[in-house]
Amino acid sequence: MTTYNWLEIEDLAEGLKCSKKSVYNYRDDGIFVAGVHYYSVGTGRVRGKHIYCLELCRQALIERTKRQQQKVETYNHEEISKRIDRSIKRKELTVRGAK
């Protein structure tokens, strides 16, 4: 049986080693999903209190990190040479035009 730690935002931020603002951003960006990573309590008109699952939130951040790493751009040697050549040509044009 799996036991989860359900925490208020201050304790969650401490457990994740981030700020409360980051937790709000993760929630607003859809990384932390209501009913999965957190639930609301209370009947506040503006905002209810949210209780977060440390383990599920940590797993969501791990998955986000994996997705970000998969999106890293890579170039082959030929493409790198082309980009360097273009950069050098732009610098030469700028230097020549400035004289």
PDB file of C-alpha atoms in Angstrom, residues 84-99:
ATOM      1  CA  ILE A  84      29.536  29.962 -37.640  1.00  0.00           C
ATOM      2  CA  ASP A  85      30.183  31.118 -41.209  1.00  0.00           C
ATOM      3  CA  ARG A  86      27.009  33.197 -41.214  1.00  0.00           C
ATOM      4  CA  SER A  87      27.940  34.753 -37.888  1.00  0.00           C
ATOM      5  CA  ILE A  88      31.432  35.634 -39.108  1.00  0.00           C
ATOM      6  CA  LYS A  89      30.070  37.159 -42.331  1.00  0.00           C
ATOM      7  CA  ARG A  90      27.635  39.330 -40.353  1.00  0.00           C
ATOM      8  CA  LYS A  91      30.444  40.589 -38.132  1.00  0.00           C
ATOM      9  CA  GLU A  92      32.613  41.388 -41.167  1.00  0.00           C
ATOM     10  CA  LEU A  93      29.749  43.330 -42.773  1.00  0.00           C
ATOM     11  CA  THR A  94      29.198  45.281 -39.587  1.00  0.00           C
ATOM     12  CA  VAL A  95      32.876  46.132 -39.183  1.00  0.00           C
ATOM     13  CA  ARG A  96      33.273  47.130 -42.853  1.00  0.00           C
ATOM     14  CA  GLY A  97      30.102  49.222 -42.809  1.00  0.00           C
ATOM     15  CA  ALA A  98      31.198  51.072 -39.673  1.00  0.00           C
ATOM     16  CA  LYS A  99      34.466  52.374 -41.186  1.00  0.00           C
TER      17      LYS A  99
END
